[in-house]
Amino acid sequence: MFFLHSYGKLYTFMKKNLVAFIFFISSCSVFAKESVFRLFPIPDSLCLAGAVAAEISASCMPHPDINSFSKSDINSFDRKFMHDYDFNLDVAGWVLIYSLAGGQLALNFTAERDEWFTVLVMSVQTILISDSIKNFVKRSVGRERPYTYYSDYPDRADSSESFMSGHSINSFAIASFSSYVFSQYYPDSSWKWCVTGAAFTLAGLTAYSRIPAGCHFVSDVVCGAVTGSAIGF
């Protein structure tokens, strides 16, 4: 039983951090051959150290307890669009966000080696800030997910971590970061609009899928999208 419990915790950790891992690896290359960005050792080191510390601190926060509420306690707008849990749509959300991270990876085959480190640091800062904010807000607010208001909902440790949507904040952070970096390296390329459109379309689909899956309210998704976009830029 101890082995199964440990394995389950490891699986959950790997699933939640796979997107960050793919984003980390994919950002070891960039989209052009001219240096556009530069690092400032002291400010960027402090930013990176702060992001790591924030991620560790937020991840160590305890999961909020689930409280039993009635649907009437939910604001009328969120209540109108809430859904029961749907396993297939939940999985679809993970597939979409992995596809977005994979799309980032596919853009990285024109890299120059001397560009790798700069964008690598930028990408790590982005994903750590995004994920730490997500964890801190989720565990501080302690909002029950929509599916908890229905019977026979799944028994998950994060059932009281609805606000804000992690899929939403992370997917929009990736989309905005990728679009911004691509447009800076290729300011005159018409492909920047295709890249931007594709990235934000996937991010939008990822975020939207969390609503009918019963995992998030509309307000969770919208706040995540706005926050993620700001972080990525």
mmCIF file of N, CA and C in Angstrom, residues 7 13 51 81 94 111 113 118 142 179 187 197 200:
data_model
loop_
_atom_site.group_PDB
_atom_site.id
_atom_site.type_symbol
_atom_site.label_atom_id
_atom_site.label_comp_id
_atom_site.label_asym_id
_atom_site.label_seq_id
_atom_site.Cartn_x
_atom_site.Cartn_y
_atom_site.Cartn_z
ATOM 1 N N TYR A 7 3.652 5.830 -5.407
ATOM 2 C CA TYR A 7 3.576 5.870 -6.865
ATOM 3 C C TYR A 7 2.505 6.835 -7.329
ATOM 4 N N PHE A 13 2.443 14.280 -9.390
ATOM 5 C CA PHE A 13 3.462 15.324 -9.530
ATOM 6 C C PHE A 13 3.946 15.405 -10.970
ATOM 7 N N ALA A 51 11.592 33.343 -8.048
ATOM 8 C CA ALA A 51 10.582 32.482 -8.664
ATOM 9 C C ALA A 51 10.692 31.058 -8.149
ATOM 10 N N PHE A 81 -23.123 28.400 -15.933
ATOM 11 C CA PHE A 81 -22.268 27.636 -16.844
ATOM 12 C C PHE A 81 -21.519 26.494 -16.143
ATOM 13 N N TRP A 94 -5.763 18.170 -20.777
ATOM 14 C CA TRP A 94 -4.337 17.844 -20.662
ATOM 15 C C TRP A 94 -3.713 17.641 -22.042
ATOM 16 N N ALA A 111 17.322 27.371 -34.325
ATOM 17 C CA ALA A 111 18.054 28.021 -33.232
ATOM 18 C C ALA A 111 19.547 28.143 -33.503
ATOM 19 N N ARG A 113 23.030 28.301 -31.246
ATOM 20 C CA ARG A 113 23.419 27.861 -29.908
ATOM 21 C C ARG A 113 23.659 29.014 -28.934
ATOM 22 N N THR A 118 19.867 32.500 -23.007
ATOM 23 C CA THR A 118 19.041 33.670 -22.710
ATOM 24 C C THR A 118 17.559 33.325 -22.681
ATOM 25 N N GLY A 142 -9.015 28.591 -1.864
ATOM 26 C CA GLY A 142 -9.734 27.389 -1.455
ATOM 27 C C GLY A 142 -11.144 27.295 -1.993
ATOM 28 N N SER A 179 4.545 33.778 -28.630
ATOM 29 C CA SER A 179 4.162 34.777 -29.631
ATOM 30 C C SER A 179 5.040 36.008 -29.549
ATOM 31 N N PRO A 187 10.088 40.380 -36.713
ATOM 32 C CA PRO A 187 9.096 41.472 -36.702
ATOM 33 C C PRO A 187 8.431 41.712 -38.052
ATOM 34 N N GLY A 197 -1.841 33.428 -33.662
ATOM 35 C CA GLY A 197 -3.205 32.917 -33.759
ATOM 36 C C GLY A 197 -3.309 31.475 -33.309
ATOM 37 N N PHE A 200 -2.674 31.163 -29.359
ATOM 38 C CA PHE A 200 -3.785 31.612 -28.524
ATOM 39 C C PHE A 200 -5.063 30.808 -28.774
#
